[in-house]
PDB file of C-alpha atoms and ligand atoms in Angstrom:
ATOM      1  CA  MET A   1      55.067 -27.628   1.116  1.00  0.00           C
ATOM      2  CA  ARG A   2      58.091 -29.593   2.213  1.00  0.00           C
ATOM      3  CA  ARG A   3      58.851 -29.441   5.911  1.00  0.00           C
ATOM      4  CA  PRO A   4      62.516 -28.467   6.352  1.00  0.00           C
ATOM      5  CA  MET A   5      64.854 -30.814   8.166  1.00  0.00           C
ATOM      6  CA  VAL A   6      68.065 -30.088  10.040  1.00  0.00           C
ATOM      7  CA  ALA A   7      70.176 -33.107  10.909  1.00  0.00           C
ATOM      8  CA  GLY A   8      73.296 -33.155  13.063  1.00  0.00           C
ATOM      9  CA  ASN A   9      75.912 -35.732  12.072  1.00  0.00           C
ATOM     10  CA  TRP A  10      78.095 -36.244  15.146  1.00  0.00           C
ATOM     11  CA  LYS A  11      80.434 -38.584  13.242  1.00  0.00           C
ATOM     12  CA  MET A  12      83.038 -40.446  15.320  1.00  0.00           C
ATOM     13  CA  HIS A  13      82.884 -37.919  18.160  1.00  0.00           C
ATOM     14  CA  GLY A  14      81.900 -38.149  21.782  1.00  0.00           C
ATOM     15  CA  THR A  15      82.368 -39.891  25.071  1.00  0.00           C
ATOM     16  CA  ARG A  16      79.532 -40.756  27.426  1.00  0.00           C
ATOM     17  CA  ALA A  17      80.321 -37.554  29.317  1.00  0.00           C
ATOM     18  CA  SER A  18      80.527 -35.220  26.312  1.00  0.00           C
ATOM     19  CA  VAL A  19      77.403 -36.792  24.784  1.00  0.00           C
ATOM     20  CA  ALA A  20      75.545 -36.163  28.070  1.00  0.00           C
ATOM     21  CA  GLU A  21      76.578 -32.489  27.880  1.00  0.00           C
ATOM     22  CA  LEU A  22      75.478 -32.249  24.252  1.00  0.00           C
ATOM     23  CA  ILE A  23      72.092 -33.801  25.134  1.00  0.00           C
ATOM     24  CA  GLU A  24      71.648 -31.192  27.884  1.00  0.00           C
ATOM     25  CA  GLY A  25      72.620 -28.464  25.425  1.00  0.00           C
ATOM     26  CA  VAL A  26      70.094 -29.660  22.831  1.00  0.00           C
ATOM     27  CA  ARG A  27      67.397 -29.867  25.523  1.00  0.00           C
ATOM     28  CA  ARG A  28      67.968 -26.162  26.292  1.00  0.00           C
ATOM     29  CA  GLN A  29      67.372 -25.057  22.683  1.00  0.00           C
ATOM     30  CA  ALA A  30      64.198 -23.389  21.503  1.00  0.00           C
ATOM     31  CA  LEU A  31      63.547 -25.568  18.468  1.00  0.00           C
ATOM     32  CA  PRO A  32      61.191 -24.330  15.742  1.00  0.00           C
ATOM     33  CA  VAL A  33      58.022 -26.425  15.468  1.00  0.00           C
ATOM     34  CA  ASP A  34      57.950 -26.276  11.671  1.00  0.00           C
ATOM     35  CA  VAL A  35      61.364 -27.915  11.293  1.00  0.00           C
ATOM     36  CA  GLU A  36      62.110 -31.623  11.643  1.00  0.00           C
ATOM     37  CA  VAL A  37      65.243 -32.016  13.764  1.00  0.00           C
ATOM     38  CA  ALA A  38      67.412 -35.131  13.941  1.00  0.00           C
ATOM     39  CA  VAL A  39      70.771 -36.100  15.391  1.00  0.00           C
ATOM     40  CA  PHE A  40      73.057 -38.948  14.334  1.00  0.00           C
ATOM     41  CA  PRO A  41      75.329 -40.028  17.210  1.00  0.00           C
ATOM     42  CA  SER A  42      77.836 -42.868  16.957  1.00  0.00           C
ATOM     43  CA  CYS A  43      75.975 -46.177  17.325  1.00  0.00           C
ATOM     44  CA  LEU A  44      77.674 -46.612  20.680  1.00  0.00           C
ATOM     45  CA  HIS A  45      75.749 -43.576  21.973  1.00  0.00           C
ATOM     46  CA  VAL A  46      72.404 -44.131  20.217  1.00  0.00           C
ATOM     47  CA  ALA A  47      70.714 -45.591  23.311  1.00  0.00           C
ATOM     48  CA  GLN A  48      72.016 -42.781  25.533  1.00  0.00           C
ATOM     49  CA  VAL A  49      70.770 -40.138  23.088  1.00  0.00           C
ATOM     50  CA  VAL A  50      67.369 -41.792  22.539  1.00  0.00           C
ATOM     51  CA  GLU A  51      66.862 -41.828  26.300  1.00  0.00           C
ATOM     52  CA  GLY A  52      68.332 -38.370  26.887  1.00  0.00           C
ATOM     53  CA  LEU A  53      66.196 -36.688  24.233  1.00  0.00           C
ATOM     54  CA  SER A  54      62.984 -38.564  25.007  1.00  0.00           C
ATOM     55  CA  GLY A  55      59.989 -36.264  25.093  1.00  0.00           C
ATOM     56  CA  LEU A  56      61.723 -33.815  22.749  1.00  0.00           C
ATOM     57  CA  PRO A  57      60.698 -33.546  19.076  1.00  0.00           C
ATOM     58  CA  VAL A  58      64.178 -34.636  17.973  1.00  0.00           C
ATOM     59  CA  MET A  59      64.644 -37.852  16.022  1.00  0.00           C
ATOM     60  CA  VAL A  60      67.706 -40.037  16.378  1.00  0.00           C
ATOM     61  CA  GLY A  61      69.435 -41.789  13.498  1.00  0.00           C
ATOM     62  CA  GLY A  62      72.314 -44.150  12.811  1.00  0.00           C
ATOM     63  CA  GLN A  63      75.330 -43.055  10.758  1.00  0.00           C
ATOM     64  CA  ASP A  64      75.438 -46.262   8.725  1.00  0.00           C
ATOM     65  CA  CYS A  65      73.873 -49.714   8.591  1.00  0.00           C
ATOM     66  CA  ALA A  66      74.849 -53.125   7.290  1.00  0.00           C
ATOM     67  CA  VAL A  67      73.843 -54.284   3.819  1.00  0.00           C
ATOM     68  CA  GLU A  68      71.821 -57.044   5.481  1.00  0.00           C
ATOM     69  CA  ALA A  69      68.657 -55.729   7.142  1.00  0.00           C
ATOM     70  CA  SER A  70      68.403 -58.428   9.790  1.00  0.00           C
ATOM     71  CA  GLN A  71      70.797 -59.275  12.562  1.00  0.00           C
ATOM     72  CA  GLY A  72      73.177 -62.139  11.892  1.00  0.00           C
ATOM     73  CA  ALA A  73      76.784 -63.225  11.544  1.00  0.00           C
ATOM     74  CA  LEU A  74      78.493 -60.041  10.331  1.00  0.00           C
ATOM     75  CA  THR A  75      81.181 -59.037  12.803  1.00  0.00           C
ATOM     76  CA  GLY A  76      81.446 -55.352  13.580  1.00  0.00           C
ATOM     77  CA  GLU A  77      78.363 -54.282  11.622  1.00  0.00           C
ATOM     78  CA  VAL A  78      75.054 -52.906  12.896  1.00  0.00           C
ATOM     79  CA  ALA A  79      71.824 -53.992  11.201  1.00  0.00           C
ATOM     80  CA  ALA A  80      69.094 -51.517  10.276  1.00  0.00           C
ATOM     81  CA  SER A  81      66.698 -53.666  12.302  1.00  0.00           C
ATOM     82  CA  GLN A  82      68.934 -53.178  15.371  1.00  0.00           C
ATOM     83  CA  LEU A  83      68.995 -49.416  14.865  1.00  0.00           C
ATOM     84  CA  ARG A  84      65.212 -49.447  14.619  1.00  0.00           C
ATOM     85  CA  ASP A  85      64.966 -51.557  17.789  1.00  0.00           C
ATOM     86  CA  ALA A  86      67.255 -49.067  19.587  1.00  0.00           C
ATOM     87  CA  GLY A  87      64.881 -46.199  18.775  1.00  0.00           C
ATOM     88  CA  CYS A  88      66.328 -44.799  15.552  1.00  0.00           C
ATOM     89  CA  ALA A  89      64.014 -43.335  12.929  1.00  0.00           C
ATOM     90  CA  LEU A  90      66.593 -42.615  10.238  1.00  0.00           C
ATOM     91  CA  VAL A  91      69.990 -43.723   8.983  1.00  0.00           C
ATOM     92  CA  LEU A  92      72.652 -42.047   6.830  1.00  0.00           C
ATOM     93  CA  VAL A  93      73.692 -44.071   3.797  1.00  0.00           C
ATOM     94  CA  GLY A  94      76.545 -43.335   1.420  1.00  0.00           C
ATOM     95  CA  HIS A  95      78.272 -40.596   3.392  1.00  0.00           C
ATOM     96  CA  SER A  96      81.333 -39.520   1.380  1.00  0.00           C
ATOM     97  CA  GLU A  97      83.684 -40.398   4.243  1.00  0.00           C
ATOM     98  CA  ARG A  98      82.509 -43.994   3.866  1.00  0.00           C
ATOM     99  CA  ARG A  99      82.403 -43.923   0.036  1.00  0.00           C
ATOM    100  CA  LEU A 100      85.958 -42.558  -0.162  1.00  0.00           C
ATOM    101  CA  LEU A 101      87.834 -43.783   2.927  1.00  0.00           C
ATOM    102  CA  LEU A 102      86.097 -47.159   3.206  1.00  0.00           C
ATOM    103  CA  ALA A 103      85.580 -47.683  -0.543  1.00  0.00           C
ATOM    104  CA  GLU A 104      81.805 -48.045  -0.275  1.00  0.00           C
ATOM    105  CA  SER A 105      80.417 -48.615  -3.769  1.00  0.00           C
ATOM    106  CA  ASP A 106      77.101 -47.436  -5.212  1.00  0.00           C
ATOM    107  CA  GLU A 107      76.012 -51.076  -5.089  1.00  0.00           C
ATOM    108  CA  TRP A 108      76.609 -51.226  -1.333  1.00  0.00           C
ATOM    109  CA  VAL A 109      74.885 -47.897  -0.793  1.00  0.00           C
ATOM    110  CA  VAL A 110      71.852 -49.220  -2.694  1.00  0.00           C
ATOM    111  CA  ARG A 111      71.722 -52.328  -0.482  1.00  0.00           C
ATOM    112  CA  LYS A 112      71.976 -50.232   2.687  1.00  0.00           C
ATOM    113  CA  PHE A 113      69.224 -47.900   1.423  1.00  0.00           C
ATOM    114  CA  ALA A 114      66.958 -50.886   0.766  1.00  0.00           C
ATOM    115  CA  ALA A 115      67.849 -52.540   4.099  1.00  0.00           C
ATOM    116  CA  ALA A 116      66.971 -49.336   5.953  1.00  0.00           C
ATOM    117  CA  GLN A 117      63.579 -49.007   4.264  1.00  0.00           C
ATOM    118  CA  SER A 118      62.747 -52.653   4.802  1.00  0.00           C
ATOM    119  CA  CYS A 119      62.991 -51.988   8.561  1.00  0.00           C
ATOM    120  CA  GLY A 120      60.956 -48.782   8.491  1.00  0.00           C
ATOM    121  CA  LEU A 121      63.977 -46.483   8.795  1.00  0.00           C
ATOM    122  CA  VAL A 122      64.138 -43.379   6.600  1.00  0.00           C
ATOM    123  CA  PRO A 123      67.435 -43.459   4.696  1.00  0.00           C
ATOM    124  CA  VAL A 124      69.261 -40.164   4.197  1.00  0.00           C
ATOM    125  CA  LEU A 125      71.088 -40.788   0.931  1.00  0.00           C
ATOM    126  CA  CYS A 126      74.296 -38.735   0.766  1.00  0.00           C
ATOM    127  CA  VAL A 127      75.661 -37.765  -2.646  1.00  0.00           C
ATOM    128  CA  GLY A 128      78.360 -35.340  -3.729  1.00  0.00           C
ATOM    129  CA  GLU A 129      81.390 -34.715  -5.909  1.00  0.00           C
ATOM    130  CA  THR A 130      85.075 -34.343  -5.027  1.00  0.00           C
ATOM    131  CA  LEU A 131      87.008 -31.168  -5.802  1.00  0.00           C
ATOM    132  CA  ALA A 132      88.734 -32.854  -8.764  1.00  0.00           C
ATOM    133  CA  GLN A 133      85.348 -33.894 -10.172  1.00  0.00           C
ATOM    134  CA  ARG A 134      83.973 -30.352  -9.746  1.00  0.00           C
ATOM    135  CA  GLU A 135      87.024 -28.837 -11.414  1.00  0.00           C
ATOM    136  CA  ALA A 136      86.643 -31.300 -14.278  1.00  0.00           C
ATOM    137  CA  GLY A 137      83.028 -30.152 -14.756  1.00  0.00           C
ATOM    138  CA  GLU A 138      81.676 -33.531 -13.702  1.00  0.00           C
ATOM    139  CA  THR A 139      79.556 -32.499 -10.705  1.00  0.00           C
ATOM    140  CA  LEU A 140      76.103 -33.157 -12.166  1.00  0.00           C
ATOM    141  CA  GLU A 141      77.241 -36.372 -13.835  1.00  0.00           C
ATOM    142  CA  VAL A 142      78.726 -37.775 -10.591  1.00  0.00           C
ATOM    143  CA  VAL A 143      75.751 -36.825  -8.437  1.00  0.00           C
ATOM    144  CA  GLY A 144      73.368 -38.034 -11.144  1.00  0.00           C
ATOM    145  CA  ARG A 145      75.080 -41.420 -11.228  1.00  0.00           C
ATOM    146  CA  GLN A 146      74.985 -41.815  -7.424  1.00  0.00           C
ATOM    147  CA  LEU A 147      71.276 -40.980  -7.442  1.00  0.00           C
ATOM    148  CA  ALA A 148      70.463 -43.135 -10.476  1.00  0.00           C
ATOM    149  CA  ALA A 149      71.964 -46.204  -8.794  1.00  0.00           C
ATOM    150  CA  VAL A 150      69.281 -45.988  -6.101  1.00  0.00           C
ATOM    151  CA  ILE A 151      66.418 -44.994  -8.426  1.00  0.00           C
ATOM    152  CA  ASP A 152      67.211 -47.909 -10.755  1.00  0.00           C
ATOM    153  CA  ALA A 153      67.465 -50.489  -7.975  1.00  0.00           C
ATOM    154  CA  CYS A 154      64.769 -49.329  -5.548  1.00  0.00           C
ATOM    155  CA  GLY A 155      62.405 -47.381  -7.805  1.00  0.00           C
ATOM    156  CA  VAL A 156      61.556 -43.689  -7.624  1.00  0.00           C
ATOM    157  CA  ALA A 157      58.643 -44.330  -5.236  1.00  0.00           C
ATOM    158  CA  ALA A 158      61.225 -45.250  -2.571  1.00  0.00           C
ATOM    159  CA  PHE A 159      62.055 -41.533  -2.397  1.00  0.00           C
ATOM    160  CA  GLY A 160      58.637 -40.948  -0.894  1.00  0.00           C
ATOM    161  CA  ARG A 161      60.194 -42.410   2.286  1.00  0.00           C
ATOM    162  CA  ALA A 162      63.743 -41.068   1.980  1.00  0.00           C
ATOM    163  CA  VAL A 163      65.752 -37.878   2.260  1.00  0.00           C
ATOM    164  CA  VAL A 164      68.597 -36.848  -0.042  1.00  0.00           C
ATOM    165  CA  ALA A 165      71.640 -34.915   1.204  1.00  0.00           C
ATOM    166  CA  TYR A 166      73.865 -33.133  -1.287  1.00  0.00           C
ATOM    167  CA  GLU A 167      77.298 -32.809   0.272  1.00  0.00           C
ATOM    168  CA  PRO A 168      80.141 -31.602  -1.940  1.00  0.00           C
ATOM    169  CA  VAL A 169      83.172 -33.482  -0.612  1.00  0.00           C
ATOM    170  CA  TRP A 170      85.381 -30.378  -0.865  1.00  0.00           C
ATOM    171  CA  ALA A 171      83.044 -28.493   1.478  1.00  0.00           C
ATOM    172  CA  ILE A 172      82.927 -31.119   4.237  1.00  0.00           C
ATOM    173  CA  GLY A 173      84.870 -30.145   7.330  1.00  0.00           C
ATOM    174  CA  SER A 174      86.935 -27.740   5.235  1.00  0.00           C
ATOM    175  CA  GLY A 175      85.324 -24.440   6.158  1.00  0.00           C
ATOM    176  CA  LEU A 176      84.565 -24.004   2.432  1.00  0.00           C
ATOM    177  CA  THR A 177      80.837 -23.854   1.782  1.00  0.00           C
ATOM    178  CA  ALA A 178      79.206 -24.161  -1.618  1.00  0.00           C
ATOM    179  CA  SER A 179      77.667 -20.799  -2.474  1.00  0.00           C
ATOM    180  CA  PRO A 180      73.866 -20.806  -2.324  1.00  0.00           C
ATOM    181  CA  ASP A 181      73.803 -20.676  -6.153  1.00  0.00           C
ATOM    182  CA  GLN A 182      76.282 -23.565  -6.515  1.00  0.00           C
ATOM    183  CA  ALA A 183      74.257 -25.689  -4.113  1.00  0.00           C
ATOM    184  CA  GLN A 184      70.909 -24.708  -5.659  1.00  0.00           C
ATOM    185  CA  GLU A 185      72.120 -25.765  -9.119  1.00  0.00           C
ATOM    186  CA  VAL A 186      72.836 -29.298  -7.893  1.00  0.00           C
ATOM    187  CA  HIS A 187      69.689 -29.523  -5.735  1.00  0.00           C
ATOM    188  CA  ALA A 188      67.571 -28.503  -8.737  1.00  0.00           C
ATOM    189  CA  ALA A 189      69.290 -31.141 -10.882  1.00  0.00           C
ATOM    190  CA  ILE A 190      68.606 -33.817  -8.246  1.00  0.00           C
ATOM    191  CA  ARG A 191      64.933 -32.833  -8.103  1.00  0.00           C
ATOM    192  CA  ALA A 192      64.699 -32.753 -11.909  1.00  0.00           C
ATOM    193  CA  GLN A 193      66.187 -36.246 -12.143  1.00  0.00           C
ATOM    194  CA  LEU A 194      63.586 -37.542  -9.691  1.00  0.00           C
ATOM    195  CA  ALA A 195      60.842 -35.572 -11.468  1.00  0.00           C
ATOM    196  CA  ALA A 196      61.696 -37.228 -14.761  1.00  0.00           C
ATOM    197  CA  ALA A 197      60.554 -40.475 -13.119  1.00  0.00           C
ATOM    198  CA  ASP A 198      57.793 -39.127 -10.845  1.00  0.00           C
ATOM    199  CA  ALA A 199      56.918 -35.438 -10.497  1.00  0.00           C
ATOM    200  CA  GLU A 200      54.948 -35.875  -7.291  1.00  0.00           C
ATOM    201  CA  VAL A 201      57.698 -37.774  -5.494  1.00  0.00           C
ATOM    202  CA  ALA A 202      60.215 -35.153  -6.641  1.00  0.00           C
ATOM    203  CA  GLN A 203      58.085 -32.312  -5.242  1.00  0.00           C
ATOM    204  CA  GLY A 204      57.812 -33.987  -1.865  1.00  0.00           C
ATOM    205  CA  VAL A 205      61.360 -35.175  -1.235  1.00  0.00           C
ATOM    206  CA  ARG A 206      63.570 -33.175   1.114  1.00  0.00           C
ATOM    207  CA  ILE A 207      67.021 -32.396  -0.298  1.00  0.00           C
ATOM    208  CA  LEU A 208      69.413 -31.236   2.434  1.00  0.00           C
ATOM    209  CA  TYR A 209      72.659 -29.371   1.868  1.00  0.00           C
ATOM    210  CA  GLY A 210      75.754 -30.440   3.824  1.00  0.00           C
ATOM    211  CA  GLY A 211      79.280 -29.077   3.943  1.00  0.00           C
ATOM    212  CA  SER A 212      80.461 -26.534   6.518  1.00  0.00           C
ATOM    213  CA  VAL A 213      76.938 -25.339   7.362  1.00  0.00           C
ATOM    214  CA  LYS A 214      77.079 -22.891  10.274  1.00  0.00           C
ATOM    215  CA  ALA A 215      74.684 -20.465  11.894  1.00  0.00           C
ATOM    216  CA  VAL A 216      76.175 -17.599   9.843  1.00  0.00           C
ATOM    217  CA  ASN A 217      75.587 -19.199   6.419  1.00  0.00           C
ATOM    218  CA  ALA A 218      72.530 -21.390   7.095  1.00  0.00           C
ATOM    219  CA  ALA A 219      69.728 -18.902   6.419  1.00  0.00           C
ATOM    220  CA  GLU A 220      71.098 -17.938   3.013  1.00  0.00           C
ATOM    221  CA  LEU A 221      71.493 -21.585   1.954  1.00  0.00           C
ATOM    222  CA  PHE A 222      68.095 -22.629   3.323  1.00  0.00           C
ATOM    223  CA  GLY A 223      66.497 -19.701   1.488  1.00  0.00           C
ATOM    224  CA  MET A 224      67.163 -21.327  -1.898  1.00  0.00           C
ATOM    225  CA  PRO A 225      64.094 -22.914  -3.502  1.00  0.00           C
ATOM    226  CA  ASP A 226      65.376 -26.496  -3.642  1.00  0.00           C
ATOM    227  CA  ILE A 227      67.345 -26.551  -0.373  1.00  0.00           C
ATOM    228  CA  ASP A 228      65.119 -28.050   2.309  1.00  0.00           C
ATOM    229  CA  GLY A 229      67.478 -27.881   5.278  1.00  0.00           C
ATOM    230  CA  GLY A 230      70.907 -29.124   6.197  1.00  0.00           C
ATOM    231  CA  LEU A 231      73.070 -32.044   7.233  1.00  0.00           C
ATOM    232  CA  VAL A 232      75.453 -30.478   9.718  1.00  0.00           C
ATOM    233  CA  GLY A 233      78.702 -32.035  10.910  1.00  0.00           C
ATOM    234  CA  GLY A 234      81.153 -30.005  12.989  1.00  0.00           C
ATOM    235  CA  ALA A 235      78.702 -27.250  13.940  1.00  0.00           C
ATOM    236  CA  SER A 236      76.223 -29.802  15.325  1.00  0.00           C
ATOM    237  CA  LEU A 237      78.665 -30.646  18.145  1.00  0.00           C
ATOM    238  CA  ASN A 238      77.905 -27.240  19.636  1.00  0.00           C
ATOM    239  CA  ALA A 239      74.292 -27.259  20.854  1.00  0.00           C
ATOM    240  CA  ASP A 240      73.837 -23.477  20.691  1.00  0.00           C
ATOM    241  CA  GLU A 241      75.189 -23.349  17.147  1.00  0.00           C
ATOM    242  CA  PHE A 242      73.027 -26.337  16.149  1.00  0.00           C
ATOM    243  CA  GLY A 243      69.952 -24.708  17.699  1.00  0.00           C
ATOM    244  CA  ALA A 244      70.631 -21.526  15.742  1.00  0.00           C
ATOM    245  CA  ILE A 245      70.924 -23.535  12.499  1.00  0.00           C
ATOM    246  CA  CYS A 246      67.601 -25.256  13.267  1.00  0.00           C
ATOM    247  CA  ARG A 247      65.957 -21.870  13.838  1.00  0.00           C
ATOM    248  CA  ALA A 248      67.429 -20.602  10.522  1.00  0.00           C
ATOM    249  CA  ALA A 249      65.450 -23.348   8.751  1.00  0.00           C
ATOM    250  CA  GLY A 250      62.198 -22.217  10.372  1.00  0.00           C
ATOM    251  CA  SER A 251      59.810 -19.774   8.786  1.00  0.00           C
TER     252      SER A 251
HETATM  253  P1  LIG B   1      80.632 -30.518   8.164  1.00  0.00           P
HETATM  254  O1  LIG B   1      80.185 -32.026   7.823  1.00  0.00           O
HETATM  255  O2  LIG B   1      79.397 -29.745   8.519  1.00  0.00           O
HETATM  256  O3  LIG B   1      81.591 -30.657   9.315  1.00  0.00           O
HETATM  257  O4  LIG B   1      81.296 -29.970   6.934  1.00  0.00           O
HETATM  258  C1  LIG B   1      78.995 -32.308   7.130  1.00  0.00           C
HETATM  259  C2  LIG B   1      78.852 -33.796   6.930  1.00  0.00           C
HETATM  260  O5  LIG B   1      79.847 -34.468   6.637  1.00  0.00           O
HETATM  261  O6  LIG B   1      77.735 -34.361   7.080  1.00  0.00           O
END
């Protein structure tokens, strides 16, 4: 069976002091052993978090990486190889805030996905539709296209070393959560699309739900057959709330 994963996306939040408090808070949590837990601090705080959480079964990831895997002349960017060197195990690619606010294209997301894997990082590929796309009935088409870009370029086998996160844009930071049935429909479609290329890979890949996940709604979402955990933004900045969400993903 797939081991659930709960990942906290801290986004552009934190100071050295608040990150130290959050680390202490996470250290106090009783984390379920059957759930993989990860946090994604800003790259400025990666080293502090790797050190602060050492000895704990919590992985650290980057929120983005450059399209080039190796370090080089690319001002302001962080290479996947540098994240790996700093102690990261994973990296988010294609988060909707970057796709929409920073105009990241599918082509760029594909290159970041490949760069991450070439350095031994597990990419967490974020996909999801806007409210206008959902209202136009385009949800499965949009998500299918975002996923196909990576399958076509990297091959389905690459998903044996990747995680997918379905995050409806209208549910992110809005307090609106997709209903468990709405989310399950899209998760099942993502798995079916992967299964059409390789059934075994599709069975093994973790598909996380993201968008206003909280302790009160987590268990119901995680109870759906194709939802293998969550990518948690706002609620992951509160260690007790994050711990409760991690426990909701446990058996
Ligand atoms: P949210 O963010 O939990 O604050 O809605 C989720 C995400 O963007 O990863």
